[in-house]
Coordinates of C-alpha atoms in Angstrom, one line a residue:
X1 CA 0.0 0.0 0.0
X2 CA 3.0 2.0 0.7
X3 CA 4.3 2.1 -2.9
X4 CA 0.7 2.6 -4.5
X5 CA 0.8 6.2 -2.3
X6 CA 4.2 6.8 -3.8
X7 CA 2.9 6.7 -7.5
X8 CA 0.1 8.6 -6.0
X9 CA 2.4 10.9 -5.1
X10 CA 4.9 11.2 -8.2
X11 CA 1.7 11.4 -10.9
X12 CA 0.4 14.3 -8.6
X13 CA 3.9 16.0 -8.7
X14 CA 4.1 15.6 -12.3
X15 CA 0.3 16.3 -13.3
X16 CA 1.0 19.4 -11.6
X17 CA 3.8 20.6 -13.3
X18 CA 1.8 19.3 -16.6
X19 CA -1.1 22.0 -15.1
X20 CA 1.4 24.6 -14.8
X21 CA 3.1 24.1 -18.1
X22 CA -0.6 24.3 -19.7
X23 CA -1.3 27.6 -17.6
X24 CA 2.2 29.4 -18.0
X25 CA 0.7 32.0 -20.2
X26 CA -2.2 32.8 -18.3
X27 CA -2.1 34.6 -14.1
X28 CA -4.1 31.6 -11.9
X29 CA -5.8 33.4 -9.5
X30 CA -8.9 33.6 -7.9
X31 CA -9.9 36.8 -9.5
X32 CA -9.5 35.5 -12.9
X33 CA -12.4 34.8 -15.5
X34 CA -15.4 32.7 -14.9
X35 CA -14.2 30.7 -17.9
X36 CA -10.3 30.3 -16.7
X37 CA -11.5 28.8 -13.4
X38 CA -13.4 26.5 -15.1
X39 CA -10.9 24.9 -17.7
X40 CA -8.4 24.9 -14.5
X41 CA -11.1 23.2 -12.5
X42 CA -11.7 20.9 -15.1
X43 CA -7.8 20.0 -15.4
X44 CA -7.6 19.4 -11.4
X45 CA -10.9 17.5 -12.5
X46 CA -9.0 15.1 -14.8
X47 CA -6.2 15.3 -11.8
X48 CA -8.4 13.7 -9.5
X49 CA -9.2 10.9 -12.0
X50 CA -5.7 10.1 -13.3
X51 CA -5.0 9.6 -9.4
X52 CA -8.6 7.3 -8.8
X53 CA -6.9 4.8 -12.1
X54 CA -3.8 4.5 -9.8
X55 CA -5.8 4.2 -6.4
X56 CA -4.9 2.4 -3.5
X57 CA -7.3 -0.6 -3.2
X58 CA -7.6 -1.6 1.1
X59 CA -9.9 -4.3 0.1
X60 CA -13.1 -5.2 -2.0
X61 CA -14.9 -2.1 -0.4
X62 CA -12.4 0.4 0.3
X63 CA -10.2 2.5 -1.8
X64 CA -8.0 5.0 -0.8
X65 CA -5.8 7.7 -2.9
X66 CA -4.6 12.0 -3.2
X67 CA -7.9 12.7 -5.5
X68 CA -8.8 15.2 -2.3
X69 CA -5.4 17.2 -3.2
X70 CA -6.3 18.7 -7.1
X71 CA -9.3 20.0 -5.2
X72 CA -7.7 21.4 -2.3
X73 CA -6.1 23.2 -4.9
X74 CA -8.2 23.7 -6.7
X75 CA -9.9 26.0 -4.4
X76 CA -6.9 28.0 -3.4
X77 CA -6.3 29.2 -7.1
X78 CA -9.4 29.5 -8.6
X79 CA -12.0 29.9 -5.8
X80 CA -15.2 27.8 -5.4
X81 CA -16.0 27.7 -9.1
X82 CA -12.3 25.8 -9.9
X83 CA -13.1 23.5 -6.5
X84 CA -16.8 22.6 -7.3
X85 CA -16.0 22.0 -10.9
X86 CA -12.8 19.5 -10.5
X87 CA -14.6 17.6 -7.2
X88 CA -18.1 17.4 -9.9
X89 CA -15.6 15.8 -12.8
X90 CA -14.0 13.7 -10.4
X91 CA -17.3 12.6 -8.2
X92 CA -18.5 11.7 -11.4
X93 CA -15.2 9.8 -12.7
X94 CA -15.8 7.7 -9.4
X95 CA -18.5 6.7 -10.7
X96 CA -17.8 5.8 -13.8
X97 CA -14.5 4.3 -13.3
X98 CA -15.7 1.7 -10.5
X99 CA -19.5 2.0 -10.9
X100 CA -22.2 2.7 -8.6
X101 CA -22.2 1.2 -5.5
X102 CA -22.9 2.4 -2.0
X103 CA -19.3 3.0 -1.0
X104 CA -19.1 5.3 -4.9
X105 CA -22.4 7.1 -3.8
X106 CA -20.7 7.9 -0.5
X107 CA -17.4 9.0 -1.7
X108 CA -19.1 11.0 -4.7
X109 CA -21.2 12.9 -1.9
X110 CA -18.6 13.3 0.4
X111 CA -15.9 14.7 -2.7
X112 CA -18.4 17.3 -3.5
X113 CA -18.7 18.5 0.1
X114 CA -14.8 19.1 -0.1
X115 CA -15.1 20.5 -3.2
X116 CA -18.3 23.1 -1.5
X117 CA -16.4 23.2 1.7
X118 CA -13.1 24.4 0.5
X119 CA -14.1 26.8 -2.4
X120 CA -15.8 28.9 0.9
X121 CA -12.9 28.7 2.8
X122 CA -10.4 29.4 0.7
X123 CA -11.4 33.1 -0.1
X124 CA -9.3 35.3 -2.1
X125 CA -5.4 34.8 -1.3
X126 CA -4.4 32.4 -3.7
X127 CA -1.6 29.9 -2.9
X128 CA 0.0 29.5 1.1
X129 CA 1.4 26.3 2.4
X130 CA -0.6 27.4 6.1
X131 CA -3.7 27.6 4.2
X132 CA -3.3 24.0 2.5
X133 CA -2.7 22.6 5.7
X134 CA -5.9 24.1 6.6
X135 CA -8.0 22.9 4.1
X136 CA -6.1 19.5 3.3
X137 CA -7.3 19.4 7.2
X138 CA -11.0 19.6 6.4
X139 CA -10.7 17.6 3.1
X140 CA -9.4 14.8 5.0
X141 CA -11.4 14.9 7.6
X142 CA -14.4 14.1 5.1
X143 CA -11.9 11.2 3.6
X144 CA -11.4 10.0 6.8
X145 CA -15.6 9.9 7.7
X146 CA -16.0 8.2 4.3
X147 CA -13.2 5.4 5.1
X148 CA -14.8 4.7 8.5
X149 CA -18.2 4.3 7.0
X150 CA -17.0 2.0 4.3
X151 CA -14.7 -0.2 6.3
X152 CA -17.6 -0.2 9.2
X153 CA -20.0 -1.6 7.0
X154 CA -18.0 -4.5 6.1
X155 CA -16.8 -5.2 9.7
X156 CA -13.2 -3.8 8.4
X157 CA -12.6 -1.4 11.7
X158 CA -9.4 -3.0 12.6
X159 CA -8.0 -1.7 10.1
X160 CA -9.3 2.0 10.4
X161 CA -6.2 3.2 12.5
X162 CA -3.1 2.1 10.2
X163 CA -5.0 3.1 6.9
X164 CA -6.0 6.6 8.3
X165 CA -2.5 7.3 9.4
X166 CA -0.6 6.1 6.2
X167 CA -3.4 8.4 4.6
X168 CA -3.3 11.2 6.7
X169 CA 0.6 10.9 6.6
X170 CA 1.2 10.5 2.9
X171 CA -1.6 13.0 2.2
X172 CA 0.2 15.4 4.7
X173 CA 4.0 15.4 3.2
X174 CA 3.1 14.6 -0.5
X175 CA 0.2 17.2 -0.4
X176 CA 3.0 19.7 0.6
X177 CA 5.5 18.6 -0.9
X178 CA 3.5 18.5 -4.8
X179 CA 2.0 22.4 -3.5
X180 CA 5.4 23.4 -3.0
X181 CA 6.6 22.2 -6.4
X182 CA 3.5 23.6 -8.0
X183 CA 4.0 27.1 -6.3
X184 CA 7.4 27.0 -7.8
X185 CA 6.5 26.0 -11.3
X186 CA 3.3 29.3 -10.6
X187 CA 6.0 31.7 -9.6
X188 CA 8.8 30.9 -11.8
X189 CA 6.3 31.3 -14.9
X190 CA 4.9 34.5 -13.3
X191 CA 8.6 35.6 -13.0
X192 CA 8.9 34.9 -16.9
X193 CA 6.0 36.6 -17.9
X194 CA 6.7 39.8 -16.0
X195 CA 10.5 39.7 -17.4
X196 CA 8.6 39.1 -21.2
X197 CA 6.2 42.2 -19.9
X198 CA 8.9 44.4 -18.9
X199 CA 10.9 43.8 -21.4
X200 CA 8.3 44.2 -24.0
X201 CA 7.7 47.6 -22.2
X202 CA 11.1 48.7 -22.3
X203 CA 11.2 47.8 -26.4
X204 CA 8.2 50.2 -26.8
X205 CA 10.1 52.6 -24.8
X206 CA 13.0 52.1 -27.0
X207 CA 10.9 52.2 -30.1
X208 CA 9.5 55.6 -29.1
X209 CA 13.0 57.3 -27.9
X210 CA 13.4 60.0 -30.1
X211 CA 16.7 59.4 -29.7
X212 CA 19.0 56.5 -31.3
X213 CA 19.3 53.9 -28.8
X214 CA 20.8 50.4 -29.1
X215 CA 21.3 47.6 -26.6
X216 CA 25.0 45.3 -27.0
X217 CA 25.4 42.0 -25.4
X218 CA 29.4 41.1 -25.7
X219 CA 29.3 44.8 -28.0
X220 CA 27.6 43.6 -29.9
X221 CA 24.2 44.8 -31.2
X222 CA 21.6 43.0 -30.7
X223 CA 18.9 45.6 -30.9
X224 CA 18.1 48.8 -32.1
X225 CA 15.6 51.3 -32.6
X226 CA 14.2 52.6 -36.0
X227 CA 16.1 55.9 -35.1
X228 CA 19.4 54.5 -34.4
X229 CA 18.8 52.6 -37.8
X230 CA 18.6 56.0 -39.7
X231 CA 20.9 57.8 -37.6
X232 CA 24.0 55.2 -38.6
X233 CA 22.9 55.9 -42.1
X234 CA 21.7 51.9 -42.4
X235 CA 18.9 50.5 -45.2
X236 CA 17.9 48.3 -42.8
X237 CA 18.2 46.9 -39.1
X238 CA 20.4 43.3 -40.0
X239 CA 22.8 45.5 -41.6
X240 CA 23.3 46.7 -37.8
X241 CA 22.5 43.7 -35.5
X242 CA 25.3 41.3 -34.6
X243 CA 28.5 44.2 -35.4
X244 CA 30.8 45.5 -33.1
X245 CA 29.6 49.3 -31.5
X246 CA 33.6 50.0 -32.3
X247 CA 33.1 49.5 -35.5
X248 CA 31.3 53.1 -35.6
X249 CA 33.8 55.0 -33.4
X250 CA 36.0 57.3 -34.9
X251 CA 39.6 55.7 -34.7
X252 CA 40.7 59.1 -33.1
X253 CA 38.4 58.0 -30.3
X254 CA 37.9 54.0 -30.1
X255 CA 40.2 53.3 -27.2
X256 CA 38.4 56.0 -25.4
X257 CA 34.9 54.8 -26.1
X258 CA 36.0 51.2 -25.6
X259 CA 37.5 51.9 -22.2
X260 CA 34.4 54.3 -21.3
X261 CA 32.0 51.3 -22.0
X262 CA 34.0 48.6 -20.1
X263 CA 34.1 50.7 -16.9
X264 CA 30.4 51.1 -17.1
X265 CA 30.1 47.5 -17.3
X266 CA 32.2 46.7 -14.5
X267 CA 30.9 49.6 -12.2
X268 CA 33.8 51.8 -12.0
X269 CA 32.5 54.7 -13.9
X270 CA 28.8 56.4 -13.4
X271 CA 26.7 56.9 -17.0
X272 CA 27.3 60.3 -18.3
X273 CA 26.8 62.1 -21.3
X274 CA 30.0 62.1 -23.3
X275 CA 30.8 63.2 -27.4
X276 CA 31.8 60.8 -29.5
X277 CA 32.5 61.0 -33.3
X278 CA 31.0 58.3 -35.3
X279 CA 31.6 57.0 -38.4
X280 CA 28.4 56.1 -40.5
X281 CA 28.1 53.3 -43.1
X282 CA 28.4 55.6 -45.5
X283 CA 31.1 57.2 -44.3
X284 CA 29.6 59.9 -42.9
X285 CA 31.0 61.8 -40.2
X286 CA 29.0 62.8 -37.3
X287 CA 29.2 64.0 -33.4
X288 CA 27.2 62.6 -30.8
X289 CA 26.4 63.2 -27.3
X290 CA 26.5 59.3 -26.2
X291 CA 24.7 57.8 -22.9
X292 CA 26.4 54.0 -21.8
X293 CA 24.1 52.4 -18.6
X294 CA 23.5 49.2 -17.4
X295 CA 20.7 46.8 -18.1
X296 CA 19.5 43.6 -18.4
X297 CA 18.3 41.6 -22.2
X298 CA 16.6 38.6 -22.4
X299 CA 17.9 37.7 -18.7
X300 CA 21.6 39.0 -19.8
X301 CA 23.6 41.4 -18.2
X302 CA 24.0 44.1 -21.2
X303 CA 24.7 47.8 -22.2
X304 CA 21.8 50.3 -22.8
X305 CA 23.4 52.7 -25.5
X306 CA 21.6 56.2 -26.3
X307 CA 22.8 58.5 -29.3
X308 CA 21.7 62.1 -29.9
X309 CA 23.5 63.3 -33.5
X310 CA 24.7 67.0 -32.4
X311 CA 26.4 67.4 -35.6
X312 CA 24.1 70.4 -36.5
X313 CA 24.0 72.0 -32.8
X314 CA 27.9 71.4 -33.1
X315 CA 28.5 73.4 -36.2
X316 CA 26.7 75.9 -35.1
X317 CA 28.3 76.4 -32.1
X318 CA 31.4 76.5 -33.8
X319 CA 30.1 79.3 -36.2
X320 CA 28.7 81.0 -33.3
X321 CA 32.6 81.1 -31.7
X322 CA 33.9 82.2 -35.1
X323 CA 31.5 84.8 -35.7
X324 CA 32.1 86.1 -31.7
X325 CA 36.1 85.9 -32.2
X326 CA 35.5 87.8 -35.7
X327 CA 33.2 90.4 -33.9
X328 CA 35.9 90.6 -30.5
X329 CA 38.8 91.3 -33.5
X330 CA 37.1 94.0 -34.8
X331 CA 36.1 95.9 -31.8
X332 CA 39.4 95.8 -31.2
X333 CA 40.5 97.3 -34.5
X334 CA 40.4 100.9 -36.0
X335 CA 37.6 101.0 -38.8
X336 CA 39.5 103.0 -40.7
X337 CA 43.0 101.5 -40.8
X338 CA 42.8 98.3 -39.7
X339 CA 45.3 98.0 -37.1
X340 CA 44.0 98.2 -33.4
X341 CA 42.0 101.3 -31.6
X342 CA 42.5 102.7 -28.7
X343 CA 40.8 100.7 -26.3
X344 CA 42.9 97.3 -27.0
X345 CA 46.3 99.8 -26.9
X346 CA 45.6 100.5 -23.4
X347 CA 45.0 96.7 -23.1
X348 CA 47.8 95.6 -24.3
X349 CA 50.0 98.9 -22.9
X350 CA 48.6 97.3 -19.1
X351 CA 49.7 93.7 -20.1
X352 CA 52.8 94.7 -21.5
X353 CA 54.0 96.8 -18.4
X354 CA 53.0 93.9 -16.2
X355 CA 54.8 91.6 -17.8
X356 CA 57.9 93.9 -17.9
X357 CA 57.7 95.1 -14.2
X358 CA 57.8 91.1 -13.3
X359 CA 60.8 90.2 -15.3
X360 CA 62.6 93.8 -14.6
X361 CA 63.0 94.7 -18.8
X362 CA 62.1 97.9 -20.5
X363 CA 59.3 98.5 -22.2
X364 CA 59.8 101.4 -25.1
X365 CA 56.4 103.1 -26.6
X366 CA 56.8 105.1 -29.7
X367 CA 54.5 108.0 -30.7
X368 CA 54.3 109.5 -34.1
X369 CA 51.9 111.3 -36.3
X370 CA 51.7 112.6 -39.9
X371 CA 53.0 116.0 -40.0
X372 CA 51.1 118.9 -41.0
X373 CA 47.6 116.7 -41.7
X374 CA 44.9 119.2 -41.6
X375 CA 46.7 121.1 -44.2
X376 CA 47.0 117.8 -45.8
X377 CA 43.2 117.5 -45.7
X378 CA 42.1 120.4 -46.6
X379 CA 44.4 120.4 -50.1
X380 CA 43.4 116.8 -50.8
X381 CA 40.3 116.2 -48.7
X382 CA 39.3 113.7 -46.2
X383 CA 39.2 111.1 -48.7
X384 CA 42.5 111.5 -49.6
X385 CA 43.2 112.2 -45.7
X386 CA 42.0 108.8 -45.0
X387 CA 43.6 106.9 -47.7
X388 CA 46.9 108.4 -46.7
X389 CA 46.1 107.4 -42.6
X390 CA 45.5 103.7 -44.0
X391 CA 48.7 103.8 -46.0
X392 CA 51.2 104.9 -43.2
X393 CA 49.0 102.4 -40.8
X394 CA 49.7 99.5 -43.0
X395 CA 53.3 100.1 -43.4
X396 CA 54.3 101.0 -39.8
X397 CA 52.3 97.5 -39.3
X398 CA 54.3 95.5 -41.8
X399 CA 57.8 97.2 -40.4
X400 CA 56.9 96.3 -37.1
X401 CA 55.4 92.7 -37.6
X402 CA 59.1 91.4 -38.4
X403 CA 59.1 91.3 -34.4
X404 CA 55.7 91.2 -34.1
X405 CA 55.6 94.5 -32.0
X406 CA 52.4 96.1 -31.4
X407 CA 50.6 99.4 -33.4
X408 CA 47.6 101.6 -32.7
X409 CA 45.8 104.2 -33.9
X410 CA 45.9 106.4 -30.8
X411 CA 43.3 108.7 -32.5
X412 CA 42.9 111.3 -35.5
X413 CA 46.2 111.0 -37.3
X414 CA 48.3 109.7 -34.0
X415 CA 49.3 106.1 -33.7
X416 CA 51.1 104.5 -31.2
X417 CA 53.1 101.2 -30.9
X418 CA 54.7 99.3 -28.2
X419 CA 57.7 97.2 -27.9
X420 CA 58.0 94.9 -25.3
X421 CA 61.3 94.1 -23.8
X422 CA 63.3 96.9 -26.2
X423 CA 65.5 99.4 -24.6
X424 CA 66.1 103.2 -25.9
X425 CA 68.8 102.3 -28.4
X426 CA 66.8 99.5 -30.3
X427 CA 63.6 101.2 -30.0
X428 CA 64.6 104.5 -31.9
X429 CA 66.0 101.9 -34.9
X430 CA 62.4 100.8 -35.0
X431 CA 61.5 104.4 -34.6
X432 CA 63.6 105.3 -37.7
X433 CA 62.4 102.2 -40.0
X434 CA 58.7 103.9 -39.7
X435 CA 60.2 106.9 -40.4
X436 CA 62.2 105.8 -43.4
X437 CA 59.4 103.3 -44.2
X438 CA 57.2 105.8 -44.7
X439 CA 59.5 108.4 -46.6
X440 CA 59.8 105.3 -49.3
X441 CA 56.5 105.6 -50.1
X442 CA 56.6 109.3 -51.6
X443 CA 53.1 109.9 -50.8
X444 CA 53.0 113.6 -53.1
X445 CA 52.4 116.6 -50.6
X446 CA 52.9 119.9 -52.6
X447 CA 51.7 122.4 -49.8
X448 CA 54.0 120.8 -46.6
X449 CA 57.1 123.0 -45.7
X450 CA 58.8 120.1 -44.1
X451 CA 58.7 118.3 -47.4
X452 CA 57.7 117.8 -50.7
X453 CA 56.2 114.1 -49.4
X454 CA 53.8 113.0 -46.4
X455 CA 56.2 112.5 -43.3
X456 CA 56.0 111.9 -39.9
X457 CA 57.3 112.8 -36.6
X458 CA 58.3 109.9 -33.7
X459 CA 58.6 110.6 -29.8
X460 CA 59.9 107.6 -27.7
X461 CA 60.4 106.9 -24.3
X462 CA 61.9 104.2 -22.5
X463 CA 61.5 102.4 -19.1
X464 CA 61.8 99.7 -16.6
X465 CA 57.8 99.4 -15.5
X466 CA 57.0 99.8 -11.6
X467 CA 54.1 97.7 -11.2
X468 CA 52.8 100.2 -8.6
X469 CA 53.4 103.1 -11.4
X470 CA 50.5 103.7 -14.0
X471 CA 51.5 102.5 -17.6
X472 CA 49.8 105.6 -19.2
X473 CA 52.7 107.5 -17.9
X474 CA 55.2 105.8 -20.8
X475 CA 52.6 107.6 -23.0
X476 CA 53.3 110.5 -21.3
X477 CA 56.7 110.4 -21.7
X478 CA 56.5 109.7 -25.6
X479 CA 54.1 111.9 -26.3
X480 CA 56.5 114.4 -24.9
X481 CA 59.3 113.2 -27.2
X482 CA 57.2 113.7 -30.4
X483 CA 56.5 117.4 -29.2
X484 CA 59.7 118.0 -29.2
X485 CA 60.3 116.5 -32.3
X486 CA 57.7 118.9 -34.3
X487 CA 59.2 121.7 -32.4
X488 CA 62.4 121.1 -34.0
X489 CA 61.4 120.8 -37.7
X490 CA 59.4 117.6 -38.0
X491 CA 60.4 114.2 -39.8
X492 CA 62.6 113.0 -37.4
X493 CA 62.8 110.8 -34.5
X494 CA 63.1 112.1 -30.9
X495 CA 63.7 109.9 -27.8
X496 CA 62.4 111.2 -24.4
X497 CA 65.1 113.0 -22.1
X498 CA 67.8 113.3 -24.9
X499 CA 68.0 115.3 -27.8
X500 CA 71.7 113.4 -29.2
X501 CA 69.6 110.5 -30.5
X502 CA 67.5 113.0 -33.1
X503 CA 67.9 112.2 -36.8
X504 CA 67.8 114.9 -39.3
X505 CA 66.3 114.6 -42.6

């Protein structure tokens, strides 16, 4: 009798996991459809009867088995209805399988009170190993009332006590032990289905993004979004899956990415956005701002990517700086000659006699201007006045560059230019090249009484900066000097403090 209760046992362990296969796709609970709790109370229905065929026969009159159990179940997973309707398919298997008889009439009545019984006490909760205990209780209890009657009414009582407690034993452990198997096979399909749910939701998501995403397993991509398809310039998504994300990196920047994406992995770096330059399949260039995070695909530990193509926002960034370094040049340049204006002399004058007060060198300023200019102007005009102011600009410029000293327009027809780390002696050579440079050029002046061509006058003065001392006063100082040299006939250089250094034209 012992071995018939352990095939009992192993067909209700595997009839369950049968049950659970058949159900995987669908929750079992008892707030589920009228028509669910039916077809699962008619599979614990067919349970009950697969169990009756392999009964354990005590004698003539009595026979034993687990058909209680599908019921029991029954009732914890899909309310009364799924109890009423498995104990009604197996009450009526009973009956069919060993005919009608007294003891089938009595077993028939007493299964459809445990199927009644345990539908109303098994409520709403769904599976609990304390509440099969509890109703496994009661069932049994009706089991055990239907044994004594049968085994009374053949004079069989002897036998009452070691039948009842190999059935209430085997009824006990197996009964737990084929719930627990079943509650596994419930919550491991559950389990699946949410994982399929969630990661169902998570491809909408993906779908949606309105940015290029794409998920690698091993870097490789295994998904992608319609986005991510267009945005890596691809006729269609198998041209992307199963390739290596490094194959799109710019080779200026594949170690980076690569080493970006393994420290994500492993947990050593936080996602961040980051640009990347990508490399298209049609060789298109392109900047992105790339996301790398953690996730999980198809139960896989994998790498959520997200691209956003800045290429446009890029450029125009760029274009923005160029157009803000073109318009900070020419506020700091004269309009009319194109050399700098006042305002980035004294700039560049502050720098300068910063820099020179640090390292203890002179710093030389030379002042000059065109002599005798608003005569000039009002013989030739102020178009002619101009073009003359631009000339002389552009040459003192070009004399100077060769050091790449500095030149200003220091206002009207004034300029101004400073030499950074030049003492007295070199500075009035520089001084003397305007000069000369500008005598070259012949510019025709009929009317001047210093000469038949355009000249100029040059003051310079020399010193060591104090960095407590204002700079302006090296203006000063040259400013002076060019005074001086007007006062004593014009066209000719004049340093400040010293009249043996004046050339004579």
């Amino acid at each position: 009798m012992f071995k018939d209760f352990i095939t009992n046992a192993s067909l209700l362990v595997t009839s369950f996991f049968i049950i659970g296969q058949l159900f995987k796709d669908y929750r079992l609970r008892p707030s589920s459809s009228w028509k669910m709790k039916t077809a699962l109370g008619v599979c614990f229905g067919l349970q009950g009867i697969l169990l009756m065929i392999y009964s354990v026969r005590v004698n003539e009159f009595v026979i034993v088995d687990l058909r209680h159990i599908p019921t029991v179940v029954a009732a914890m997973q899909g309310g009364p209805v799924s109890a009423v309707v498995s104990a009604i398919i197996i009450t009526f298997g009973r009956i069919g399988l060993f005919g009608p008889s007294h003891s089938s009439i009595v077993a028939s009545i007493l299964m459809l009170l445990i199927g009644i019984t345990c539908g109303a006490l098994a409520g709403r909760k769904g599976l609990s190993l304390r509440r099969f205990l509890l109703l496994n209780t009661v069932a049994m209890i009706y089991v055990s009332a239907a044994v004594s009657l049968n085994l009374h009414m053949n004079a069989l009582l002897q036998q009452l006590a070691s039948i009842l407690a190999y059935h209430w034993l085997i009824s006990t452990v197996v009964g737990l032990l084929s719930l627990y198997a079943f509650l596994y096979i419930v919550r491991a399909h559950e389990s699946t289905r949410q994982l399929q749910e969630s990661e169902a939701r998570y491809k909408r998501l993906i779908t949606a993004s309105p940015d290029a995403t794409l998920v690698l397993s091993q870097d490789l991509i295994v998904f992608i979004n319609e986005k991510g398809i267009r945005l890596l310039r691809a006729a269609a998504r198998k041209e992307l899956l199963g390739r290596s994300i490094y194959d799109f990196f710019h080779p200026d920047n594949r170690n980076t990415a690569w080493t970006h994406c393994q420290d994500i992995r492993s947990g050593k770096a936080q996602p961040e956005l980051i640009e990347q330059k990508l490399v298209c399949l049609d060789d298109t260039e392109i900047i992105v701002e790339l996301s790398v995070s953690p996730t999980v695909y198809k139960g896989s530990a994998a790498l959520l990517v997200t691209l956003r193509d800045i290429t446009g926002r890029k450029t125009t960034e760029r274009q923005l700086q160029e157009a803000l370094a073109l318009l900070q040049k020419l506020s700091d340049l004269d309009g009319l000659t194109g050399i700098a204006n006042r305002r980035k002399l004294d700039e560049h004058l502050a720098e300068a006699w910063s820099g020179c007060a640090a390292s203890r060198s002179p710093l030389s300023v030379i002042m000059f201007d065109v002599d005798h200019f608003k005569a000039f102007n009002d013989s030739y005009g102020h178009l002619g006045g101009d073009e003359v102011l631009r000339t002389i600009a552009s040459t003192a410029n070009a004399v100077l560059l060769q050091q790449s000293h500095f030149i200003a327009r220091y206002g009207g027809e004034e300029f101004a230019c400073v030499l950074t780390e030049v003492g007295a002696e070199e500075a009035y050579e520089w001084a003397e090249s305007i000069r000369m440079a500008v005598e070259r050029l012949a510019l025709p002046y009929k009317q001047s009484d210093a000469s038949q061509y355009v000249t100029v006058s040059l003051g310079l003065a020399t010193l060591v900066p104090d960095a407590s001392a204002p700079p302006e006063q090296l203006i000063d100082l040259a400013d002076k000097a060019l005074y001086q040299a007007k006062a004593e006939g014009r066209n000719r250089t004049v340093c400040y403090g010293s009249t043996d250094e004046t050339a004579d034209q």
